[in-house]
Amino acid sequence: MATDMQRLVGTSEDDEEMGMDVKDEDDEDDEYDENGGEQGNASGMVEIGGGNGIGTATGDHRFGQNQQFQEQVGTPGGGTRRSRPLEEKERTKLRERRRRAITARILAGLRRHGNYNLRVRADINDVIAALAREAGWVVLPDGTTFPSRPQSQGQKPVGGNSTIVTSSSHVASQQTPSASLRGVASGYRSPLEYNACQTKGVLMPTPSPYDLSSSSRSQTSMGDGEAQRDNRPLIGGSMDNVDEKQIADLPPRLAERDLAGTPYVPVYVMLPLGVINIKCELVDPDGLLKQLRVLKSVHVDGVMVDCWWGIVEAHAPQEYNWNGYKRLFQMVRELKLKLQVMMSFHECGGNFGDDVCIPLPHWVAEIGRSNPDIFFTDREGRHNPECLSWGIDKERVLRGRTAVEVYFDFMRSFRVEFDEYFEDGLISMIEVGLGPCGELRYPSSPVKHGWRYPGIGEFQCYDQYMLKSLRKAAEARGHAIWARGPDNAGTYNSQPHETGFFCDGGDYDGFYGRFFLSWYSQVLVDHGNRVLSLAKLAFEGSCIAAKLSGIYWWYKTASHAAELTAGYYNPCNRDGYAAIMTMLKKNGVSLNIPCVELHSGNQHEGFPETFADPEGLVWQVLNAGWDVDLPVTSQNAFPCLNRVSYNKLLDNAKPMNDPDGRHFSSFTYLRLSPPLMERQNFIEFERFVKRMHGELMKKILNLSFPSY
């Protein structure tokens, strides 16, 4: 029969790779004749109900055809059957080949872009099992599937109404990590823990060396006895439906890295964006005090807060209102916590994670209405009031002051107002905002102008002051015609290969492209140098930090297009961060890098074509800073609540087997929020803090959630 099928339909590489066990309808018909009507028909029904588990429109159509066929056959014992037209058989074969080709391409994409090591003859059950494990579910060899953490009574499992689904069911647990992290127990198991399950040829990603061993896991979740277990019930669905034998078959976890005796890395927690309102008043001081006491109880070193230019100097130049910050700082001092303060010269609102709106000062907005070129401008002439253009750093367009003078006056006022906190050592670090989101970069990807991940963004150099600088540089180079921005760099949501400038072999690597990108990135370095040199004067003797941005999408392409539009001249044949590190070193400034919790293998599975590599980017920037002996501090870019992300943070904060013993000088957790304060999430956070402090593992296993 197989030989006849191959002769009629032919075979392809996709068919061979798929190896699906679904039979064509003419095969079923032949079996019906050979084995009797009842047996042949039963075979067809088993295939639809179980089979390979493919739930497609083709499968539904075949089910209807089988029902119609049953009605035509007559009695189950045998009898005559109406022969099927040859044309219908041919159509069935074509549908089957199309389905197999589509599935083969899906599997090929998962192998190539998603690091799914699926076997050659993988079926849909293998795919569903791999996705379920990555979402944090347990899939046993017999197909039994359940959440990796049981749920308490009255709480529905994340995946749906039932606590157990089979691998051929539609798994609804494919969620974003942040959605699945609320209420994570201390015994939370990551998808990596189940990579040794003997499923049908599916190989999970390489396990982290930090996953707990089975004995450590039992100690963490159960404590020293029954009382400890009662104090810490696991959250999730009931495990009553899981056999003891199935639980015993789960693979043991690898031993976790012991960080006892490693260097002490201080941990700070970023306060909510709206902790100070637009009137410079402390919001909900009683509730904040309770939360700060909880943080203090787990030995968090301090907190970080934004000092917003748009709040303090809101109404008139050089009229500063620090009242809300005075009350906040006094509260922090009474709890004997330390402070990191961010000089925020940008607006808040419209970006990822912004839950409040804090614009630039009103008097700056008034100037902008008459002279919009004080803001960054794109090729279409759209102005972005998120922060001031670097073109006015030395232009007296702000009521007789330049932009850098405005920044310096603000920082000097802060230093004078809170002098006692500096003298007492309460303020441990000042981070100076240098661009959008406080980062040293161009606002190349503004959501308000339609940018969406993973767009490459646009160059922001079309205000009159930036164009004046570009024209001057082009004339100095002897090519006045180069006094323009690229006209083939695409739009905010373009991809590199769609543009003539960023594609492989594109203009970015030509004579004009190298000139323009060198000028564009040098403006960024010069701006950072000007502001940080003045910050050094204002905060003499204090630790100062500057934050870079983690532009990790398109990192694996030749042009690094998204980095180029952000001002980081970092294509594959050039180190775009060395000049920035030299500038930071010159001013004695610490480097702050985000995204240290991200894994390259599981970022944005819906966009495999973006060639994103956060781990590669972080490693490049981290080593660029350490190569010039910069102190390095860091923070997470996205909400971080589970142990897998914490272990990734620890991996970067305290690199294993580093011959120079390098480590972060501090870490800031982004940010204080209701999900963090949930009981089980906070237990994981406390455990992370203790490991950052280099405490003994036996102390870490005895955790208790403080009540407030």
XYZ file of C-alpha atoms in Angstrom:
708
model
C 0.000 0.000 0.000
C 2.810 2.398 0.897
C 4.490 1.604 -2.411
C 1.294 2.346 -4.320
C 0.927 5.649 -2.472
C 4.467 6.702 -3.295
C 3.944 5.804 -6.929
C 0.724 7.813 -7.160
C 1.562 10.839 -4.992
C 5.344 10.797 -4.825
C 7.435 11.586 -1.777
C 9.120 14.765 -0.739
C 11.691 15.731 1.844
C 8.938 17.407 3.830
C 6.922 14.207 3.859
C 9.937 12.189 4.950
C 10.777 14.702 7.685
C 7.237 14.841 8.954
C 6.748 11.122 9.267
C 3.166 11.756 10.349
C 1.121 8.640 10.972
C -2.014 9.970 9.310
C -3.276 7.833 6.436
C -4.926 9.006 3.278
C -8.571 8.222 2.780
C -7.978 5.756 -0.034
C -5.804 3.741 2.359
C -8.674 3.678 4.813
C -11.022 2.508 2.105
C -8.719 -0.348 1.163
C -8.474 -1.398 4.793
C -12.231 -1.366 5.012
C -12.483 -3.801 2.114
C -9.749 -6.087 3.399
C -10.742 -6.271 7.054
C -14.472 -5.842 6.939
C -16.539 -2.700 7.253
C -16.573 -2.504 11.027
C -12.838 -2.882 11.547
C -11.892 -0.513 8.758
C -14.282 2.135 10.000
C -13.029 1.794 13.566
C -9.504 2.378 12.372
C -10.563 5.631 10.792
C -12.297 6.783 13.990
C -9.256 6.051 16.169
C -7.146 8.106 13.830
C -9.374 11.147 14.250
C -9.868 10.882 17.981
C -6.275 10.288 18.915
C -3.853 9.821 16.086
C -1.317 12.526 15.909
C -3.479 15.130 17.567
C -3.594 17.591 14.674
C -6.539 19.933 15.136
C -6.861 21.573 11.723
C -9.634 22.476 9.375
C -8.577 19.562 7.202
C -9.046 17.195 10.111
C -12.561 18.519 10.786
C -13.445 18.087 7.121
C -12.220 14.515 7.183
C -14.329 13.829 10.270
C -17.413 14.970 8.396
C -16.505 12.768 5.460
C -16.114 9.762 7.782
C -19.562 10.402 9.263
C -21.087 10.593 5.801
C -19.224 7.454 4.807
C -20.618 5.542 7.798
C -24.143 6.410 6.763
C -23.484 5.135 3.248
C -21.958 1.804 4.285
C -25.002 0.259 5.892
C -24.599 -2.552 8.429
C -21.293 -2.882 10.274
C -20.937 -6.509 9.366
C -20.095 -5.798 5.774
C -22.076 -5.211 2.626
C -21.650 -3.090 -0.379
C -20.081 0.342 -0.304
C -20.185 3.096 -2.849
C -16.833 3.466 -4.592
C -15.184 6.835 -4.214
C -14.539 8.931 -7.329
C -10.918 9.056 -8.405
C -10.981 12.881 -8.489
C -11.983 13.036 -4.802
C -9.124 10.721 -3.887
C -6.681 12.925 -5.744
C -7.983 16.017 -3.936
C -7.536 14.234 -0.625
C -3.959 13.379 -1.474
C -3.197 16.982 -2.397
C -4.729 18.258 0.857
C -2.663 15.774 2.828
C 0.547 16.785 1.090
C -0.148 20.475 1.731
C -0.828 19.787 5.395
C 2.393 17.820 5.727
C 4.401 20.542 3.988
C 2.971 23.234 6.293
C 3.706 21.184 9.392
C 7.228 20.464 8.146
C 7.879 24.180 7.760
C 6.553 24.813 11.283
C 8.921 22.204 12.690
C 11.824 23.583 10.671
C 11.138 27.068 12.016
C 10.998 25.817 15.606
C 14.309 24.019 15.145
C 16.035 26.930 13.477
C 14.758 29.934 15.412
C 13.390 28.522 18.653
C 16.143 26.076 19.675
C 13.647 23.199 19.706
C 15.611 20.034 18.990
C 12.644 18.094 17.619
C 13.256 14.637 16.206
C 13.059 14.048 12.461
C 9.712 12.270 12.667
C 8.225 14.645 15.223
C 4.472 15.001 15.391
C 2.160 17.637 16.808
C 2.275 16.029 20.259
C 6.008 16.717 20.418
C 5.461 20.356 19.505
C 2.700 20.837 22.082
C 4.789 19.120 24.756
C 7.781 21.357 24.046
C 5.680 24.511 24.177
C 3.935 23.374 27.360
C 7.247 22.738 29.096
C 8.569 26.125 28.060
C 5.428 27.708 29.540
C 6.215 26.008 32.849
C 3.982 22.903 32.651
C 4.926 19.307 33.369
C 4.398 16.775 30.552
C 4.915 13.179 31.640
C 6.005 10.446 29.199
C 2.446 9.097 28.992
C 1.148 12.526 27.948
C -0.319 13.540 31.300
C 0.055 17.329 31.613
C -0.381 19.533 34.666
C 0.926 22.851 35.992
C 4.435 22.856 37.417
C 3.042 24.206 40.675
C -0.244 23.031 42.245
C -2.983 25.564 42.887
C -4.772 26.345 46.095
C -8.448 25.634 46.535
C -10.717 27.988 44.703
C -7.995 29.072 42.292
C -8.201 27.917 38.715
C -5.136 26.686 36.937
C -3.582 29.066 34.494
C -4.314 26.848 31.569
C -8.070 26.538 32.029
C -10.756 24.896 34.175
C -9.339 21.412 34.537
C -6.175 20.633 36.393
C -4.959 17.996 33.947
C -4.902 18.066 30.174
C -3.356 15.664 27.728
C -0.717 16.510 25.207
C -3.174 16.138 22.315
C -5.458 18.748 23.864
C -5.228 22.413 22.988
C -2.775 23.645 25.610
C -3.923 27.080 26.730
C -1.007 27.614 29.019
C 1.145 29.273 26.389
C 1.339 32.590 28.168
C 3.850 35.338 28.652
C 6.240 34.780 31.534
C 4.965 37.789 33.434
C 1.414 36.474 33.362
C 2.411 33.168 34.870
C 4.595 34.464 37.652
C 2.028 35.804 40.065
C 1.947 33.679 43.164
C 4.987 31.618 42.312
C 5.834 29.340 45.190
C 9.282 28.986 46.647
C 9.273 25.536 45.113
C 8.627 26.956 41.670
C 10.059 24.851 38.891
C 11.184 26.378 35.676
C 10.644 24.747 32.294
C 14.333 23.847 32.309
C 13.857 21.445 35.191
C 11.932 18.962 33.109
C 14.290 18.693 30.164
C 15.191 15.119 31.029
C 11.617 13.837 30.696
C 11.618 10.961 28.234
C 9.140 12.416 25.798
C 9.125 11.622 22.100
C 12.540 12.945 21.114
C 12.029 16.502 22.361
C 15.221 17.999 23.769
C 14.694 20.964 26.082
C 17.220 23.828 26.379
C 20.397 23.173 28.307
C 19.602 23.351 32.033
C 20.978 26.170 34.119
C 23.675 25.191 36.625
C 21.688 27.115 39.202
C 18.584 24.939 39.374
C 18.111 23.414 42.784
C 18.722 19.779 43.447
C 15.774 17.686 44.453
C 16.854 17.700 48.076
C 17.267 21.464 48.106
C 13.902 21.843 46.439
C 12.199 19.801 49.114
C 13.877 21.841 51.809
C 12.892 25.086 50.158
C 9.252 24.208 49.720
C 8.797 22.143 52.892
C 11.189 23.727 55.365
C 12.329 21.731 58.371
C 9.059 19.951 59.019
C 5.308 19.883 58.712
C 4.907 23.223 60.430
C 7.093 24.862 57.850
C 5.096 23.263 55.062
C 1.853 24.567 56.547
C 3.285 28.049 56.725
C 4.154 27.912 53.055
C 1.438 26.152 51.056
C 2.148 25.691 47.390
C 0.010 27.791 45.126
C -1.654 26.299 42.093
C -4.011 23.449 41.223
C -4.430 20.321 43.278
C -1.936 17.517 42.813
C -4.430 14.881 43.959
C -4.995 13.660 40.404
C -1.309 12.884 39.860
C -0.136 9.387 40.696
C 2.725 8.967 43.150
C 4.570 6.918 40.551
C 4.339 9.792 38.092
C 5.801 12.203 40.630
C 8.621 9.783 41.404
C 9.487 9.591 37.715
C 10.252 13.348 37.515
C 13.965 13.966 36.890
C 16.085 15.446 39.671
C 17.222 19.049 39.394
C 20.855 19.940 39.041
C 22.730 21.295 42.037
C 22.470 25.052 42.401
C 25.534 27.223 42.371
C 26.670 28.028 45.908
C 27.404 31.755 46.230
C 28.380 31.641 49.893
C 31.436 33.772 50.486
C 31.169 35.596 47.159
C 31.451 39.415 47.150
C 28.642 41.406 48.721
C 26.551 43.122 46.025
C 24.132 45.734 47.452
C 20.527 45.418 46.295
C 18.255 48.441 45.879
C 14.590 48.569 44.903
C 13.275 51.229 42.525
C 10.232 53.002 43.979
C 7.058 53.412 41.889
C 7.103 56.142 39.245
C 4.232 57.968 40.905
C 5.535 57.927 44.480
C 5.775 61.750 44.184
C 2.820 63.378 42.414
C 2.817 66.325 40.037
C 2.415 68.738 42.986
C 5.595 67.318 44.547
C 3.689 65.606 47.346
C 4.424 62.162 48.739
C 1.638 59.782 47.705
C 0.276 57.346 50.342
C 3.081 57.752 52.904
C 1.549 55.182 55.294
C 1.332 52.467 52.670
C 4.827 53.231 51.436
C 6.209 53.103 54.971
C 4.797 49.602 55.451
C 6.357 48.418 52.213
C 9.709 49.941 53.092
C 9.650 48.142 56.426
C 9.091 44.856 54.613
C 12.053 45.575 52.336
C 14.160 46.454 55.349
C 13.230 43.192 57.051
C 14.837 41.173 54.252
C 18.000 43.307 54.351
C 17.498 45.270 51.153
C 20.228 47.914 51.167
C 18.130 50.826 49.999
C 15.751 52.272 47.425
C 16.072 54.270 44.217
C 13.803 57.165 43.270
C 13.386 59.451 40.256
C 13.759 63.180 40.862
C 11.635 64.579 38.059
C 12.670 67.846 36.432
C 9.045 68.274 35.314
C 7.868 68.212 38.953
C 10.581 70.127 40.801
C 11.074 72.985 38.311
C 7.597 72.790 36.837
C 6.343 76.361 36.698
C 9.245 78.798 36.330
C 12.989 78.651 35.653
C 15.140 78.079 38.752
C 12.140 77.851 41.079
C 12.556 74.436 42.701
C 10.064 72.604 44.912
C 11.641 69.691 46.814
C 8.931 69.242 49.484
C 7.765 65.745 48.561
C 11.330 64.479 48.249
C 12.238 65.933 51.651
C 9.502 63.908 53.309
C 10.415 60.763 51.376
C 14.120 61.033 52.187
C 13.366 61.562 55.865
C 11.260 58.393 55.900
C 14.070 56.432 54.265
C 16.599 57.787 56.743
C 14.470 56.769 59.729
C 14.470 53.201 58.430
C 18.261 53.352 57.995
C 18.041 52.558 54.297
C 20.232 54.144 51.643
C 19.220 56.131 48.598
C 20.053 56.090 44.921
C 18.640 59.140 43.133
C 17.946 59.503 39.433
C 18.151 62.997 37.902
C 15.289 62.559 35.420
C 15.420 65.211 32.686
C 12.911 63.394 30.463
C 9.158 63.043 30.467
C 7.358 59.984 31.844
C 4.482 58.386 29.972
C 4.049 56.501 26.734
C 6.896 54.024 27.173
C 6.936 50.446 28.433
C 6.184 50.339 32.166
C 5.073 53.967 32.444
C 1.933 54.120 34.580
C 1.942 57.884 35.252
C 2.311 60.995 33.113
C 4.990 63.519 34.089
C 5.736 65.991 31.269
C 8.685 68.344 30.944
C 8.365 71.658 32.851
C 5.513 73.893 31.694
C 7.840 76.755 30.854
C 9.875 74.441 28.611
C 6.689 73.342 26.841
C 5.827 76.997 26.221
C 9.207 77.548 24.576
C 8.641 74.389 22.529
C 5.363 75.683 21.136
C 7.136 78.663 19.569
C 10.376 76.798 18.786
C 9.665 73.054 18.399
C 13.233 72.451 17.225
C 14.328 72.309 20.855
C 13.008 68.731 20.687
C 14.326 65.776 18.690
C 12.817 65.595 15.202
C 12.507 62.740 12.715
C 12.734 62.812 8.919
C 9.000 63.525 8.556
C 9.337 66.612 10.761
C 7.587 65.099 13.795
C 8.869 66.547 17.064
C 9.252 64.395 20.174
C 8.851 66.317 23.490
C 10.166 63.371 25.508
C 13.462 65.189 26.104
C 15.465 68.128 24.776
C 17.499 67.827 21.597
C 21.222 67.544 22.121
C 21.570 70.217 19.462
C 20.711 72.894 22.059
C 23.282 71.759 24.621
C 25.201 74.967 23.878
C 22.373 77.110 22.463
C 20.851 79.795 24.731
C 17.238 79.109 23.837
C 15.862 78.297 27.321
C 15.166 81.739 28.730
C 18.786 82.779 28.319
C 20.310 79.458 29.400
C 21.681 76.528 27.467
C 20.356 73.014 28.071
C 23.471 71.896 29.954
C 23.258 75.000 32.172
C 19.665 74.101 33.000
C 20.738 70.566 33.943
C 23.629 71.850 36.054
C 21.468 74.357 37.963
C 18.967 71.588 38.760
C 21.683 69.219 40.025
C 23.367 71.943 42.063
C 20.053 72.867 43.719
C 19.532 69.220 44.668
C 23.045 68.956 46.097
C 22.550 72.057 48.260
C 19.052 71.100 49.409
C 20.050 67.611 50.563
C 23.580 68.340 51.705
C 23.123 66.538 55.044
C 22.129 63.328 53.280
C 25.322 63.428 51.239
C 27.428 64.157 54.306
C 25.856 61.262 56.234
C 26.388 58.876 53.313
C 22.647 58.233 52.993
C 22.715 59.046 49.272
C 25.015 56.390 47.868
C 24.703 57.113 44.141
C 23.415 59.734 41.712
C 22.366 58.526 38.277
C 22.246 61.318 35.704
C 19.592 61.196 33.021
C 21.103 61.686 29.571
C 18.200 61.055 27.196
C 14.837 59.306 26.845
C 14.049 57.040 29.808
C 17.180 58.501 31.419
C 19.374 56.514 29.005
C 22.234 57.768 26.852
C 20.562 57.198 23.471
C 18.472 58.938 20.844
C 14.664 58.567 21.095
C 14.725 56.461 17.933
C 11.767 54.226 18.790
C 8.927 56.411 20.158
C 5.664 54.560 20.656
C 3.762 57.828 20.197
C 5.017 57.996 16.613
C 3.919 54.468 15.811
C 7.034 52.432 16.595
C 6.419 48.831 17.596
C 8.861 46.066 18.388
C 10.886 44.942 16.450
C 11.108 48.008 14.238
C 14.549 49.436 13.535
C 13.499 52.978 14.489
C 14.493 56.211 12.753
C 17.358 58.668 12.982
C 16.533 61.713 15.116
C 18.676 64.489 13.657
C 16.327 66.747 11.736
C 15.821 69.697 14.088
C 17.584 72.841 12.913
C 20.296 72.623 15.564
C 21.296 69.046 14.763
C 21.244 69.773 11.019
C 23.484 72.776 11.659
C 25.975 70.494 13.406
C 25.773 67.943 10.568
C 26.351 70.621 7.935
C 29.396 71.895 9.812
C 30.852 68.368 10.029
C 30.219 67.701 6.316
C 31.907 70.931 5.295
C 34.885 70.149 7.523
C 35.144 66.789 5.772
C 35.070 68.523 2.388
C 31.770 66.989 1.233
C 29.009 69.547 1.728
C 26.593 67.227 -0.086
C 26.746 64.879 2.918
C 24.959 67.452 5.108
C 21.772 65.364 5.093
C 20.298 62.310 6.722
C 19.988 58.979 4.868
C 17.060 58.880 2.452
C 16.854 55.075 2.269
C 16.856 54.126 5.969
C 13.216 53.041 6.070
C 10.638 53.964 8.699
C 10.117 53.194 12.378
C 8.810 49.685 11.776
C 11.020 48.672 8.846
C 13.329 45.685 9.017
C 16.992 45.911 7.965
C 16.680 43.865 4.781
C 13.832 46.115 3.601
C 16.058 49.198 3.452
C 18.921 50.185 1.202
C 20.851 51.650 4.103
C 20.782 48.796 6.643
C 20.658 45.722 4.415
C 23.704 43.491 4.042
C 26.207 45.439 1.987
C 24.038 48.550 2.362
C 24.994 52.199 2.477
C 25.689 52.092 6.199
C 29.118 50.662 5.317
C 29.809 53.048 2.444
C 31.783 56.295 2.549
C 28.769 58.492 3.271
C 27.258 55.972 5.667
C 30.422 55.751 7.764
C 30.695 59.553 7.858
C 27.079 60.034 8.930
C 27.115 57.312 11.579
C 30.416 58.574 13.002
C 28.961 62.079 13.356
C 25.653 60.787 14.751
C 27.326 58.654 17.427
C 29.890 61.336 18.285
C 27.075 63.779 19.096
C 25.862 61.200 21.624
C 29.307 60.854 23.195
C 29.813 64.633 23.316
C 26.438 65.162 25.002
C 27.230 62.580 27.648
C 30.633 64.132 28.249
C 29.230 67.658 28.669
C 26.478 66.704 31.126
C 28.576 64.263 33.163
C 31.463 66.698 33.528
C 29.038 69.196 35.085
C 27.497 66.466 37.242
C 30.978 65.703 38.510
C 31.258 69.323 39.651
C 27.811 69.375 41.259
C 28.245 66.070 43.101
C 31.942 66.158 43.835
C 32.988 63.192 45.940
C 29.787 61.218 45.242
C 29.310 58.128 43.113
C 27.774 59.030 39.735
C 26.327 56.596 37.195
C 25.128 56.770 33.587
C 22.724 54.315 32.004
C 22.965 52.838 28.534
C 20.068 51.230 26.709
C 19.726 47.549 25.843
C 18.913 47.589 22.109
C 19.222 43.846 21.559
C 16.945 43.227 18.561
C 18.689 42.856 15.189
C 21.920 42.307 17.146
C 22.744 39.209 15.090
C 22.537 41.067 11.783
C 25.520 42.734 10.121
C 24.330 46.332 10.467
C 22.793 46.237 13.990
C 20.206 48.663 12.586
C 18.268 49.326 15.806
C 21.485 50.203 17.613
C 22.569 52.536 14.825
C 19.376 54.616 14.936
C 19.736 54.798 18.754
C 23.236 56.252 18.377
C 25.358 53.182 19.084
C 27.682 52.793 16.082
C 28.084 49.079 16.647
C 27.898 47.096 13.393
C 29.488 43.680 13.231
C 32.846 45.114 12.119
C 33.145 47.851 14.772
C 33.004 48.153 18.576
C 30.442 50.882 19.110
C 30.719 51.006 22.896
C 34.472 51.567 23.370
C 34.261 55.344 22.838
C 31.378 55.591 25.319
C 33.314 53.656 27.956
C 36.353 55.898 27.465
C 34.149 58.955 28.029
C 32.619 57.444 31.184
C 36.072 56.556 32.487
C 37.285 60.106 31.855
C 34.501 61.470 34.080
C 34.846 58.810 36.776
C 31.315 57.544 36.170
C 29.881 54.073 36.811
C 28.198 52.153 33.993
C 24.572 51.056 34.375
C 23.394 48.364 31.952
C 19.878 46.861 31.777
C 18.559 43.576 30.340
C 20.861 41.417 32.468
C 17.993 39.044 33.279
C 17.072 38.200 29.682
C 17.819 34.910 27.918
C 18.517 34.992 24.187
C 16.882 31.614 23.587
C 13.372 32.540 24.678
C 13.001 36.202 23.714
C 9.927 37.058 21.675
C 9.163 33.679 20.193
C 6.631 35.432 17.967
C 9.460 37.348 16.274
C 12.183 34.806 15.463
C 13.225 36.877 12.478
C 14.515 39.725 14.659
C 17.793 37.936 15.426
C 17.642 39.278 18.977
C 20.492 38.490 21.339
C 20.239 40.227 24.747
C 22.881 37.944 26.234
C 25.376 38.782 23.499
C 24.712 42.504 23.850
C 25.023 42.482 27.647
C 28.257 40.510 27.454
C 29.754 42.956 24.940
C 28.802 46.067 26.928
C 29.774 44.495 30.242
C 33.231 43.575 29.026
C 33.689 46.948 27.316
C 33.141 48.573 30.693
C 35.304 46.154 32.626
C 38.103 46.479 30.074
C 38.586 50.105 31.192
C 37.990 49.254 34.878
C 34.586 50.917 35.132
C 32.426 50.082 38.153
C 29.304 48.385 36.779
C 25.838 48.583 38.232
C 22.702 47.146 36.695
C 18.962 46.712 36.798
C 16.398 44.444 35.193
C 14.556 45.664 32.102
C 11.327 43.699 32.602
C 9.413 42.441 35.657
C 11.451 39.713 37.296
C 9.665 37.361 39.691
C 10.881 33.812 39.072
C 14.023 31.923 39.959
C 15.169 31.402 36.380
C 15.436 35.164 35.843
C 17.063 35.679 39.234
C 19.674 33.049 38.420
C 20.436 34.798 35.157
C 20.917 38.037 37.087
C 23.286 36.299 39.467
C 25.193 34.792 36.557
C 25.941 38.281 35.224
C 26.377 39.951 38.614
C 28.935 37.388 39.771
C 30.463 35.701 36.714
C 31.543 32.146 37.400
C 35.288 31.440 37.339
C 36.185 35.030 36.452
C 39.979 35.197 36.947
C 39.780 38.859 38.007
C 36.912 38.323 40.444
C 34.823 41.047 38.800
C 31.251 41.656 39.916
C 28.544 44.324 39.947
C 29.041 47.196 42.362
C 25.267 47.242 43.022
C 21.970 46.076 41.567
C 18.632 47.901 41.416
C 15.435 45.857 41.200
C 12.837 47.387 38.896
C 10.465 47.961 40.680
C 8.416 47.971 43.918
C 4.943 46.762 42.895
C 1.983 44.699 44.176
C 3.123 41.524 42.339
C 6.515 41.680 44.058
C 4.863 41.982 47.465
C 2.773 38.848 46.931
C 3.837 36.243 49.439
C 5.509 33.618 47.283
C 7.050 36.143 44.887
C 8.558 37.983 47.817
C 10.046 34.750 49.182
C 11.857 34.283 45.882
C 13.005 37.898 45.991
C 14.337 37.518 49.535
C 16.247 34.455 48.454
C 17.760 36.428 45.578
C 18.830 39.244 47.920
C 20.591 36.826 50.238
C 22.467 35.244 47.351
C 23.527 38.659 46.061
C 24.853 39.308 49.554
C 26.852 36.069 49.432
C 25.144 34.454 52.421
C 25.317 30.757 53.230
C 22.801 28.471 51.558
C 21.580 27.071 54.874
C 20.469 30.564 55.830
C 18.717 31.010 52.519
C 16.639 27.871 52.967
C 15.036 29.298 56.131
C 12.901 32.088 54.714
C 9.807 33.608 56.215
C 7.451 36.162 54.777
C 7.174 39.234 57.014
C 3.728 40.619 57.665
C 3.035 44.312 57.569
